[in-house]
Short mmCIF file of N, CA, C and O in Angstrom, two decimals:
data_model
loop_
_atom_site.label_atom_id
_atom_site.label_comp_id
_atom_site.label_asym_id
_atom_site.label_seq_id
_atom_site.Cartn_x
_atom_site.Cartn_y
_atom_site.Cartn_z
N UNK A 1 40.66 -32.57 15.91
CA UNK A 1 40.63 -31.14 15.76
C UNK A 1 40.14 -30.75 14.36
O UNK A 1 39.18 -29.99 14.23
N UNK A 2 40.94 -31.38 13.11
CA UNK A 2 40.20 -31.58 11.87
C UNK A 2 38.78 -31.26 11.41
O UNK A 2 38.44 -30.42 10.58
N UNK A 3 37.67 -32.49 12.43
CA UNK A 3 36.51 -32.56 12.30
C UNK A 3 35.71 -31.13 13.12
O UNK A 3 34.69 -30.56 12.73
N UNK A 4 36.52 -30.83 14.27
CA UNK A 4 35.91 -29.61 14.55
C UNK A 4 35.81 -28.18 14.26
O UNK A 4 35.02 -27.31 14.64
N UNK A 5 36.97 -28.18 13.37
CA UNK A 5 36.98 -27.29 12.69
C UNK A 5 36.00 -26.72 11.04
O UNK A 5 35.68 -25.64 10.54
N UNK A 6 35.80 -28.53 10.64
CA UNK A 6 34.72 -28.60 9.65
C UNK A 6 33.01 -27.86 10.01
O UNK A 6 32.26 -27.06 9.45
N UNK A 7 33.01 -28.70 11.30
CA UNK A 7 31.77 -28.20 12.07
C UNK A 7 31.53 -27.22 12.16
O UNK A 7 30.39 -26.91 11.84
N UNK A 8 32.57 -25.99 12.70
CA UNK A 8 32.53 -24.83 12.40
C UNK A 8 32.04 -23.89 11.61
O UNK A 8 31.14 -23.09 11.87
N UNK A 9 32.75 -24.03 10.46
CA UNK A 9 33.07 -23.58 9.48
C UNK A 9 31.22 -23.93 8.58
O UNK A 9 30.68 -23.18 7.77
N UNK A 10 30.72 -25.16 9.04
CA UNK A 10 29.56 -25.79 8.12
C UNK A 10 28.32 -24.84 9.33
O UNK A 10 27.23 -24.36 9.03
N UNK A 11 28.80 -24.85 10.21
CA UNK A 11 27.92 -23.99 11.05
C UNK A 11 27.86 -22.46 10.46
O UNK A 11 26.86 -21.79 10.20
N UNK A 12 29.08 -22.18 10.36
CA UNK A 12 28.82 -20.77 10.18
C UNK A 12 28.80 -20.40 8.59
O UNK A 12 29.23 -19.28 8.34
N UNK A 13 28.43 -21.04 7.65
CA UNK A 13 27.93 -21.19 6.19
C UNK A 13 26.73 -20.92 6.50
O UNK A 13 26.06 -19.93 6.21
N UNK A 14 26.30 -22.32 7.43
CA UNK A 14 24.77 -22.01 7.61
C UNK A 14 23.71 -20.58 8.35
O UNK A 14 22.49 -20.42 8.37
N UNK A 15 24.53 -19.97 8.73
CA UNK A 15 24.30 -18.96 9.79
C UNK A 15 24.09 -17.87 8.57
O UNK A 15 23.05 -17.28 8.29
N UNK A 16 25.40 -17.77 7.91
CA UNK A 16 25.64 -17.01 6.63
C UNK A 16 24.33 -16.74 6.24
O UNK A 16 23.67 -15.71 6.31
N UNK A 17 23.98 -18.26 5.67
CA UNK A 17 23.05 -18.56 4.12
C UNK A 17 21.63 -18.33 4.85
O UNK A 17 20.69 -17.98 4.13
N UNK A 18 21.43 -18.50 6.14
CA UNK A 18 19.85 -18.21 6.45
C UNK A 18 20.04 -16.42 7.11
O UNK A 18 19.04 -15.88 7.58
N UNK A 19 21.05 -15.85 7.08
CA UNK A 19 20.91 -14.72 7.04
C UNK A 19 20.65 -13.63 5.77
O UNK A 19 20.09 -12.54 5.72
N UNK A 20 21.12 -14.20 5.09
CA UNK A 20 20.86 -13.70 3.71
C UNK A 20 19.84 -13.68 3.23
O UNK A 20 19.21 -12.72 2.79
N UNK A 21 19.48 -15.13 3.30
CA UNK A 21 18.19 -15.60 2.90
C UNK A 21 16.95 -14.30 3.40
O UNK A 21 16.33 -13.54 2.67
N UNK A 22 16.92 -14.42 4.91
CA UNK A 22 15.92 -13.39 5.48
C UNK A 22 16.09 -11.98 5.10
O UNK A 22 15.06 -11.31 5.01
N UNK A 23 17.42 -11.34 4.83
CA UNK A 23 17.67 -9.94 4.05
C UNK A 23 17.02 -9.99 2.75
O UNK A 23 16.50 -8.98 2.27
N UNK A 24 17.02 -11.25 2.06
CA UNK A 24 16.44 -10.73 0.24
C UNK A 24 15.05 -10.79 0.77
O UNK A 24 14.44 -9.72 0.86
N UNK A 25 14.30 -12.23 1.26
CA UNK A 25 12.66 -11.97 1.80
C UNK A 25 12.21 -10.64 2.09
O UNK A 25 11.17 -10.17 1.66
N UNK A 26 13.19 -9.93 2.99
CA UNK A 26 12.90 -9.02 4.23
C UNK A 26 12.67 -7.91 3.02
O UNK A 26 11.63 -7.34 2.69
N UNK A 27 13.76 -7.82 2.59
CA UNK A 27 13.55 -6.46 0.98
C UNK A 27 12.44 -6.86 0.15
O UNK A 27 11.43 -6.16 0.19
N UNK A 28 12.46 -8.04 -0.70
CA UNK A 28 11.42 -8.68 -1.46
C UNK A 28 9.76 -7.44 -0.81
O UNK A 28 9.05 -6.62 -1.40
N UNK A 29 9.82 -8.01 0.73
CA UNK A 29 8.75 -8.14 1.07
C UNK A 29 8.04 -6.13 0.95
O UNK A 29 6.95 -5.66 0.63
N UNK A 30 9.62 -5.39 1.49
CA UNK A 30 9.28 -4.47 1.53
C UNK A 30 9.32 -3.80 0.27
O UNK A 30 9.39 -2.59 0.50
N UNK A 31 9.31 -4.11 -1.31
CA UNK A 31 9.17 -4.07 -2.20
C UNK A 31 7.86 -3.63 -2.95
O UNK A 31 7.76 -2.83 -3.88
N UNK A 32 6.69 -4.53 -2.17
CA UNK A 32 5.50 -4.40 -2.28
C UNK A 32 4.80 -3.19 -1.47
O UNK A 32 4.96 -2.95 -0.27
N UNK A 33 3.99 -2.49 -2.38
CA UNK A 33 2.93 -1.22 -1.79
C UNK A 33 1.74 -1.91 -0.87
O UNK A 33 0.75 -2.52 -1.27
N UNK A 34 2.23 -1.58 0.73
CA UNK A 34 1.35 -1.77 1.38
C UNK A 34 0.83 -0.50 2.16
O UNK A 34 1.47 0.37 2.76
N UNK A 35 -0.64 -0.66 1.93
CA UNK A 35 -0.59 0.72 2.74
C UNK A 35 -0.28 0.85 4.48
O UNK A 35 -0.14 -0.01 5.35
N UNK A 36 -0.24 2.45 4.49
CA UNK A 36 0.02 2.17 5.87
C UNK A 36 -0.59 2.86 6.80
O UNK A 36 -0.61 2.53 7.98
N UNK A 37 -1.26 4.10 6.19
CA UNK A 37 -2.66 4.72 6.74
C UNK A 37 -3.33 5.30 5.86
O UNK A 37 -2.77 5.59 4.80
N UNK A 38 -4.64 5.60 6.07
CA UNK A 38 -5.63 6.39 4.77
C UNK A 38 -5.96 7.58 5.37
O UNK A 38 -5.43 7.70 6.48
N UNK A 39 -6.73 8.62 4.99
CA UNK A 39 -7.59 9.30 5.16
C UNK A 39 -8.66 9.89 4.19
O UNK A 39 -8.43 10.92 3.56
N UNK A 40 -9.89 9.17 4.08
CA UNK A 40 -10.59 8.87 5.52
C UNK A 40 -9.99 7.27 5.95
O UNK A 40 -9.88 6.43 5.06
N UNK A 41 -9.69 7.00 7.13
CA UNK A 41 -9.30 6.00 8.26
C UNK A 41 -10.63 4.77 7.71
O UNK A 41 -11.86 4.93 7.70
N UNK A 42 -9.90 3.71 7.36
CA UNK A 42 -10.82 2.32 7.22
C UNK A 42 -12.02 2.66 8.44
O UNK A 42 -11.82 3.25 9.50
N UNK A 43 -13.21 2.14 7.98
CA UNK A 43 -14.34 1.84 8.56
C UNK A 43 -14.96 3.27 9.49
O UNK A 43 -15.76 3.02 10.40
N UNK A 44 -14.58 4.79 9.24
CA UNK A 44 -14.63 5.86 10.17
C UNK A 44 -16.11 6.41 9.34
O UNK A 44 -16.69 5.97 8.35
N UNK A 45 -16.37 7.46 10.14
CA UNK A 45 -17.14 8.16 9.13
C UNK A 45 -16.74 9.18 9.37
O UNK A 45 -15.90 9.43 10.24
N UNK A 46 -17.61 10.51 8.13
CA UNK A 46 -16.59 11.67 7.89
C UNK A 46 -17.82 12.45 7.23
O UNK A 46 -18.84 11.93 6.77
N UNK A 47 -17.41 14.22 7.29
CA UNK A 47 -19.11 14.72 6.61
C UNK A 47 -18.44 15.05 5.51
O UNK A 47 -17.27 15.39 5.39
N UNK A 48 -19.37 14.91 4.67
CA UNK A 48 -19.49 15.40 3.29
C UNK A 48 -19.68 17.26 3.07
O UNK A 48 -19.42 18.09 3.94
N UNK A 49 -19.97 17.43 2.24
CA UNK A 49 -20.07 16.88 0.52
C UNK A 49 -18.57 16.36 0.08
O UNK A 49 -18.33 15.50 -0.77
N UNK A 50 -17.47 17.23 1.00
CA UNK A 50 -16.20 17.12 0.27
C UNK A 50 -15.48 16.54 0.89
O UNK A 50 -15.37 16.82 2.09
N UNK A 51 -14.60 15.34 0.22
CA UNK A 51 -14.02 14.30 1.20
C UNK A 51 -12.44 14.50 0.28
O UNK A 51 -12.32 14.12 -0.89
N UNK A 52 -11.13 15.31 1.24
CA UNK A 52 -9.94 14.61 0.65
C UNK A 52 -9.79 13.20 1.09
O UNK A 52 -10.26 12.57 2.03
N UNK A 53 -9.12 12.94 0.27
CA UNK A 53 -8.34 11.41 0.26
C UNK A 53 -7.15 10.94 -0.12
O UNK A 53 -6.64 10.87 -1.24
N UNK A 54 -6.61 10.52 1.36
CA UNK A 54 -4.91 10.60 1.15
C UNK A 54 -4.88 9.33 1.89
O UNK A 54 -5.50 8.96 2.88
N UNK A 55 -3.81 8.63 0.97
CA UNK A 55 -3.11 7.13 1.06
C UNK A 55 -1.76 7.24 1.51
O UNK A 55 -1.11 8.19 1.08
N UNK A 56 -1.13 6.30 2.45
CA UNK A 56 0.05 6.41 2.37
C UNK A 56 0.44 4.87 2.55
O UNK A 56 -0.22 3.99 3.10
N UNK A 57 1.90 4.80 1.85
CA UNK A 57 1.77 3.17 1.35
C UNK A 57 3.70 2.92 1.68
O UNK A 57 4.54 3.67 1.20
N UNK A 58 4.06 1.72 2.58
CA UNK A 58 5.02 1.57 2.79
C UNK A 58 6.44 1.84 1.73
O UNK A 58 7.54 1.70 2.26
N UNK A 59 6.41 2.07 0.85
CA UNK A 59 7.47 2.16 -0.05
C UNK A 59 6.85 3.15 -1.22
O UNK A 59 5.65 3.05 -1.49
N UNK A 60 7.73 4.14 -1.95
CA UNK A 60 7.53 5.05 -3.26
C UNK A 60 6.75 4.30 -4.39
O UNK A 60 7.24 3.31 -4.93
N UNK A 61 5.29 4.88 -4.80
CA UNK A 61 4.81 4.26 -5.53
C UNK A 61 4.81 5.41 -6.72
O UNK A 61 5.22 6.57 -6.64
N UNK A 62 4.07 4.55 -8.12
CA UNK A 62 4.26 5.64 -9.35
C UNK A 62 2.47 6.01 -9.97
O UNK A 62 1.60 5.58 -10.73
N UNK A 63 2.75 7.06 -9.05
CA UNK A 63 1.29 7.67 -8.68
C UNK A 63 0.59 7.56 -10.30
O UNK A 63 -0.56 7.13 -10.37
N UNK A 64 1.19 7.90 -11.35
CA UNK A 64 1.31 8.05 -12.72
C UNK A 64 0.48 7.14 -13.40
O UNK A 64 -0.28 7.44 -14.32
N UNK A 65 0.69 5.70 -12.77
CA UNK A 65 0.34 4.71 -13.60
C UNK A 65 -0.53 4.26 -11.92
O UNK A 65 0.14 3.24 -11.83
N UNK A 66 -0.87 4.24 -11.42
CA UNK A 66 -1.99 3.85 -9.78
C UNK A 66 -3.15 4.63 -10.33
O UNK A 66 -3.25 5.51 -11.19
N UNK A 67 -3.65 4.24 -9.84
CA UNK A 67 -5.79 4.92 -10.28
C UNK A 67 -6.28 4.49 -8.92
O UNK A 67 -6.08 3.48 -8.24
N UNK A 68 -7.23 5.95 -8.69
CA UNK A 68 -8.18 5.76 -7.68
C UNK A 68 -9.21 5.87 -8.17
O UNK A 68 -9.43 6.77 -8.98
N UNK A 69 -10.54 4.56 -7.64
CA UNK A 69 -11.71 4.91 -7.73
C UNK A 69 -12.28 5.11 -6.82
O UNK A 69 -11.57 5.17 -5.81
N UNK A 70 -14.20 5.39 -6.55
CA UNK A 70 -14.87 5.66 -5.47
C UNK A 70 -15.82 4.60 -5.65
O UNK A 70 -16.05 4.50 -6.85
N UNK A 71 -16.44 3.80 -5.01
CA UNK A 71 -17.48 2.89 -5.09
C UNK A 71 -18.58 3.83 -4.35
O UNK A 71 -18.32 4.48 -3.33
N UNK A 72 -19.87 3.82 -5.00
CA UNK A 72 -20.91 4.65 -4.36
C UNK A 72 -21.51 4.05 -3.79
O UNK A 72 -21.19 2.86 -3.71
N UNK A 73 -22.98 4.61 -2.95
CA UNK A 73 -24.17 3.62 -1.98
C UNK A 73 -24.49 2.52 -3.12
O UNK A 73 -24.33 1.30 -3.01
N UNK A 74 -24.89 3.07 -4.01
CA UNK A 74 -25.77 2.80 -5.59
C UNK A 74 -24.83 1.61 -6.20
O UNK A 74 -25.33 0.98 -7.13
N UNK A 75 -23.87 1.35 -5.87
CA UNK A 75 -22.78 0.09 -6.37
C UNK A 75 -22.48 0.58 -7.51
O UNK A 75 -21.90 -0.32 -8.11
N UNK A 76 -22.55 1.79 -8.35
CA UNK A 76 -21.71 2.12 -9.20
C UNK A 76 -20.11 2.99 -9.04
O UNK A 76 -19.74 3.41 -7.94
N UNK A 77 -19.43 3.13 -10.11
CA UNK A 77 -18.38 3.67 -9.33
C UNK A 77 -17.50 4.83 -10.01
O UNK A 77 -17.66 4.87 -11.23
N UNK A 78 -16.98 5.38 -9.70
CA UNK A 78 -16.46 7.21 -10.44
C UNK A 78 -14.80 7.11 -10.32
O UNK A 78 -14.14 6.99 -9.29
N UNK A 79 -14.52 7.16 -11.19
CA UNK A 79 -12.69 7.59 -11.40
C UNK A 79 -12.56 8.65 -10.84
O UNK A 79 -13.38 9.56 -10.88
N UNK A 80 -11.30 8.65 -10.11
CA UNK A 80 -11.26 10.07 -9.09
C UNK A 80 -9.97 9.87 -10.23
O UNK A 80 -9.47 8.88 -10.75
N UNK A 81 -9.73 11.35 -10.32
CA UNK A 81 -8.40 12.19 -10.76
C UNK A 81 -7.49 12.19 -9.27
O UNK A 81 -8.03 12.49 -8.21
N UNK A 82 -6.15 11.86 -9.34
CA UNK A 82 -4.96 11.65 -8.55
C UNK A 82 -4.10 12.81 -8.64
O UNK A 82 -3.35 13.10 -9.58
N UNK A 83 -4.29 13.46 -7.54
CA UNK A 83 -3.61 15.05 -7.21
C UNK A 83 -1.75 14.41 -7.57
O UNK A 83 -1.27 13.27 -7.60
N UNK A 84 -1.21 15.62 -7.76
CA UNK A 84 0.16 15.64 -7.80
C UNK A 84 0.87 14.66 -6.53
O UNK A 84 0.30 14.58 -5.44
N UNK A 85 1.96 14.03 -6.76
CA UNK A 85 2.33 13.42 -4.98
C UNK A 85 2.79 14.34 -4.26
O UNK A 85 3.56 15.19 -4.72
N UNK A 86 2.50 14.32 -3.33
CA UNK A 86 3.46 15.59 -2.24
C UNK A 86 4.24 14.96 -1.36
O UNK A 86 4.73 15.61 -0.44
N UNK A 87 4.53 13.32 -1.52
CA UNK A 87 5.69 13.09 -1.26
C UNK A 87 5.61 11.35 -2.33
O UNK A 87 4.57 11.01 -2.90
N UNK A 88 6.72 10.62 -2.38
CA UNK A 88 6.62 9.48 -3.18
C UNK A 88 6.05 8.44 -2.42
O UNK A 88 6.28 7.36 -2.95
N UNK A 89 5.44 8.36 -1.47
CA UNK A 89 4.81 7.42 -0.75
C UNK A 89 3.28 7.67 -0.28
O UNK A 89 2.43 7.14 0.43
N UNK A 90 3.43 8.65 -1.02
CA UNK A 90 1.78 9.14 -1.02
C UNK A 90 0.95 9.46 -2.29
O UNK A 90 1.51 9.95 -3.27
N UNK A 91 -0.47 9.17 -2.30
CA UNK A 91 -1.18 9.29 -3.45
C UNK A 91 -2.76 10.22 -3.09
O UNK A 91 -3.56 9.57 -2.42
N UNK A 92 -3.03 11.11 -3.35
CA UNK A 92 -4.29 11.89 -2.83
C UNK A 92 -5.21 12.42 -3.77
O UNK A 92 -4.77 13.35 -4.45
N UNK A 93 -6.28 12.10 -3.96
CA UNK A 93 -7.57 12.73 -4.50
C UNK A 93 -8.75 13.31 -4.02
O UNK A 93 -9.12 12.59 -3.09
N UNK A 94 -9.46 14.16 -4.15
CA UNK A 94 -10.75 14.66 -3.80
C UNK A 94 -12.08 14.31 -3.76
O UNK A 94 -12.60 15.03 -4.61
N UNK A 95 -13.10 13.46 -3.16
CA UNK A 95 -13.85 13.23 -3.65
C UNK A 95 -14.88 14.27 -3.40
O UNK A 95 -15.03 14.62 -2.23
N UNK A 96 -15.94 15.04 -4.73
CA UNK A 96 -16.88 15.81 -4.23
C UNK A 96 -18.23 15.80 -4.12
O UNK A 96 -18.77 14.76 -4.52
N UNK A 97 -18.74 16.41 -3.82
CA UNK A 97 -20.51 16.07 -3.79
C UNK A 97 -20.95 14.98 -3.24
O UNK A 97 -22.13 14.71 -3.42
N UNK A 98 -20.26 14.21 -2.55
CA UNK A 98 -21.08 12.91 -1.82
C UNK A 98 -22.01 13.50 -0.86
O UNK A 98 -22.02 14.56 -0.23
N UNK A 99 -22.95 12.30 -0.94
CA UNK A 99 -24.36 12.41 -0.09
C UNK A 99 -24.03 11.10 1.19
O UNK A 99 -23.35 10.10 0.99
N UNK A 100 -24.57 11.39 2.21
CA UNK A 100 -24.53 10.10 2.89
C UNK A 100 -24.48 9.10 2.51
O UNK A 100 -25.16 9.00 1.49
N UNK A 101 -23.86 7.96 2.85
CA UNK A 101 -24.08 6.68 2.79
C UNK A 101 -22.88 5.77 3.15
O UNK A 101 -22.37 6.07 4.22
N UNK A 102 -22.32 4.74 2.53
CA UNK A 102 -21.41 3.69 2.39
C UNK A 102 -20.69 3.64 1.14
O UNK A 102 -20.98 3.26 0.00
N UNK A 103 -19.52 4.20 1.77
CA UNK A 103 -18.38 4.35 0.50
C UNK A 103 -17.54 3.55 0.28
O UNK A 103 -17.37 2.72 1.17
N UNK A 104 -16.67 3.45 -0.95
CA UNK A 104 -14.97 2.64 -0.19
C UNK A 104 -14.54 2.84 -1.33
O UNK A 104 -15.16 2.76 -2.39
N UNK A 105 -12.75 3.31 -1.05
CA UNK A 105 -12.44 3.70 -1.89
C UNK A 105 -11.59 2.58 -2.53
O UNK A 105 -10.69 2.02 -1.91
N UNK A 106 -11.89 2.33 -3.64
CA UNK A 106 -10.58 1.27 -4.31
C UNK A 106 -9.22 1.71 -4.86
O UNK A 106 -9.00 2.55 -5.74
N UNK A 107 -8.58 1.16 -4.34
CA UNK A 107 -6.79 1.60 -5.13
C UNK A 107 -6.22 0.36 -5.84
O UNK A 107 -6.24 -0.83 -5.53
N UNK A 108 -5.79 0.90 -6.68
CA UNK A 108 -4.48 0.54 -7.27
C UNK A 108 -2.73 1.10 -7.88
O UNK A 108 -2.40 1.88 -8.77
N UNK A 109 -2.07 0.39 -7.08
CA UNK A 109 -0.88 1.43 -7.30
C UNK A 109 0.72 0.25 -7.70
O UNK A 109 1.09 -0.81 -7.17
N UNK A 110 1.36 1.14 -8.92
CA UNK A 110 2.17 0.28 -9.20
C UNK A 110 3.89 0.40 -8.29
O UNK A 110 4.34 1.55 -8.23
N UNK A 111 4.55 -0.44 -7.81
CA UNK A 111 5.23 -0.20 -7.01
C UNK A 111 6.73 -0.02 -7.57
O UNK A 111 6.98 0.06 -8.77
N UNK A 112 7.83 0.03 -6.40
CA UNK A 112 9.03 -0.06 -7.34
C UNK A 112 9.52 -1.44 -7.64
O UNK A 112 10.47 -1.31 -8.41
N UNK A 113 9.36 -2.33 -7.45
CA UNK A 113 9.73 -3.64 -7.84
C UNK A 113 9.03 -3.90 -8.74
O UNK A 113 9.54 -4.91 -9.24
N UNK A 114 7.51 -3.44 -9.71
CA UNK A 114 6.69 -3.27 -10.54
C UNK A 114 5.87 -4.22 -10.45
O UNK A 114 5.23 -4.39 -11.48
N UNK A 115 5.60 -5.01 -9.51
CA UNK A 115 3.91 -5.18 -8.89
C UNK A 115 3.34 -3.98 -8.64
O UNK A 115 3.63 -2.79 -8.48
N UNK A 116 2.05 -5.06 -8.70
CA UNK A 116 0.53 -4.17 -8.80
C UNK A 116 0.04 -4.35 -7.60
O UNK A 116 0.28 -5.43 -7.07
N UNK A 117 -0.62 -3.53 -7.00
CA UNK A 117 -1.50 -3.50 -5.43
C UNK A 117 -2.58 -2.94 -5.12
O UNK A 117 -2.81 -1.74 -4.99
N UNK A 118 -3.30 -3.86 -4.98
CA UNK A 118 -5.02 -3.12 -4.64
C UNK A 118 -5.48 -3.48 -3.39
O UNK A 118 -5.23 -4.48 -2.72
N UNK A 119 -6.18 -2.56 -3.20
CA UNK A 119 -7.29 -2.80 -1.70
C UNK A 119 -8.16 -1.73 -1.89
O UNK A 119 -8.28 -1.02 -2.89
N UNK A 120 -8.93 -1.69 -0.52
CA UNK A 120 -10.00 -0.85 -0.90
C UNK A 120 -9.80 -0.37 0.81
O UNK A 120 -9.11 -1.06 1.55
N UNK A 121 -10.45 0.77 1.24
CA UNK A 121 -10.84 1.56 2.11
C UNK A 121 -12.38 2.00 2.57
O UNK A 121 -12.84 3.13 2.39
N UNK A 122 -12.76 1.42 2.90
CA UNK A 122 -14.16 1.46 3.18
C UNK A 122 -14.53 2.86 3.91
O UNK A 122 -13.53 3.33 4.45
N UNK A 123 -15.36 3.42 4.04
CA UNK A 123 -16.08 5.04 4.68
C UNK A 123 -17.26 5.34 4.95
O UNK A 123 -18.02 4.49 4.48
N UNK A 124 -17.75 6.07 5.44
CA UNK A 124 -19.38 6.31 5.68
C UNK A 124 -19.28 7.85 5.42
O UNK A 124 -18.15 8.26 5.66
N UNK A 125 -19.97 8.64 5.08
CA UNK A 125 -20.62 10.06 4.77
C UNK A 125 -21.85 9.68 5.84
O UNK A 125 -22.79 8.89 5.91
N UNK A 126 -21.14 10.98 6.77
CA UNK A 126 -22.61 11.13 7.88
C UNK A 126 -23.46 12.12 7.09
O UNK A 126 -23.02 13.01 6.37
N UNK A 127 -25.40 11.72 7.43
CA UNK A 127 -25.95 13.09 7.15
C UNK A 127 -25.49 14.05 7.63
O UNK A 127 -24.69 14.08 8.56
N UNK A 128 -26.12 15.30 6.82
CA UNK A 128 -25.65 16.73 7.29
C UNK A 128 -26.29 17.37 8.45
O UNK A 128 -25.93 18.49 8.82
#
């Protein structure tokens, strides 16, 4: 009875410790700024001249210290100014005067666990 009671007890340590385990990962993971939709929508196209641009990213980021840029047809690229947040999981800028072509927008945004997170959003500007 001794030994089965050890078993137990070593069973349910273990049950414990890989539950835990998956709660800190599981937070860890949601720690990090992932986005979770854009607008403009990866790979869509959209008319110009004036394009808002709104991010939204699984967890409160600090819009403050995140920068958006624009990559142009021309492979050069323009600092967009980052509107106020209108909520903490969101980051939005304007882009203006675009002409047709192949856009994408690059982000970077610092999170609450204080990693850094980038990706980009790719777009098309239809002619007018």
């Amino acid at each position: 009875m001794n030994g089965m009671r050890k078993r137990r007890i070593r069973v349910g340590a273990g049950i414990a410790t890989a539950s835990l385990m998956f709660f800190v990962v599981v937070r860890i993971a949601q720690a990090h700024a992932i986005l979770k939709e854009s607008s403009p929508v990866a790979n869509s196209t959209v008319k110009g001249p004036d394009v808002p641009i709104t991010l939204r990213y699984n967890v409160r980021i600090d819009a403050t210290r995140s920068k958006l840029q624009l990559l142009l047809p021309d492979n050069s690229n323009m600092d967009l100014t980052v509107e106020k947040q209108s909520a903490p999981d969101v980051m939005s800028a304007k882009a203006t005067g675009l002409k047709a072509g192949a856009y994408r927008i690059r982000w970077q945004v610092l999170a609450p666990d204080g990693h850094i997170t980038r990706g980009e959003v790719p777009f098309t500007v239809a002619s007018s």
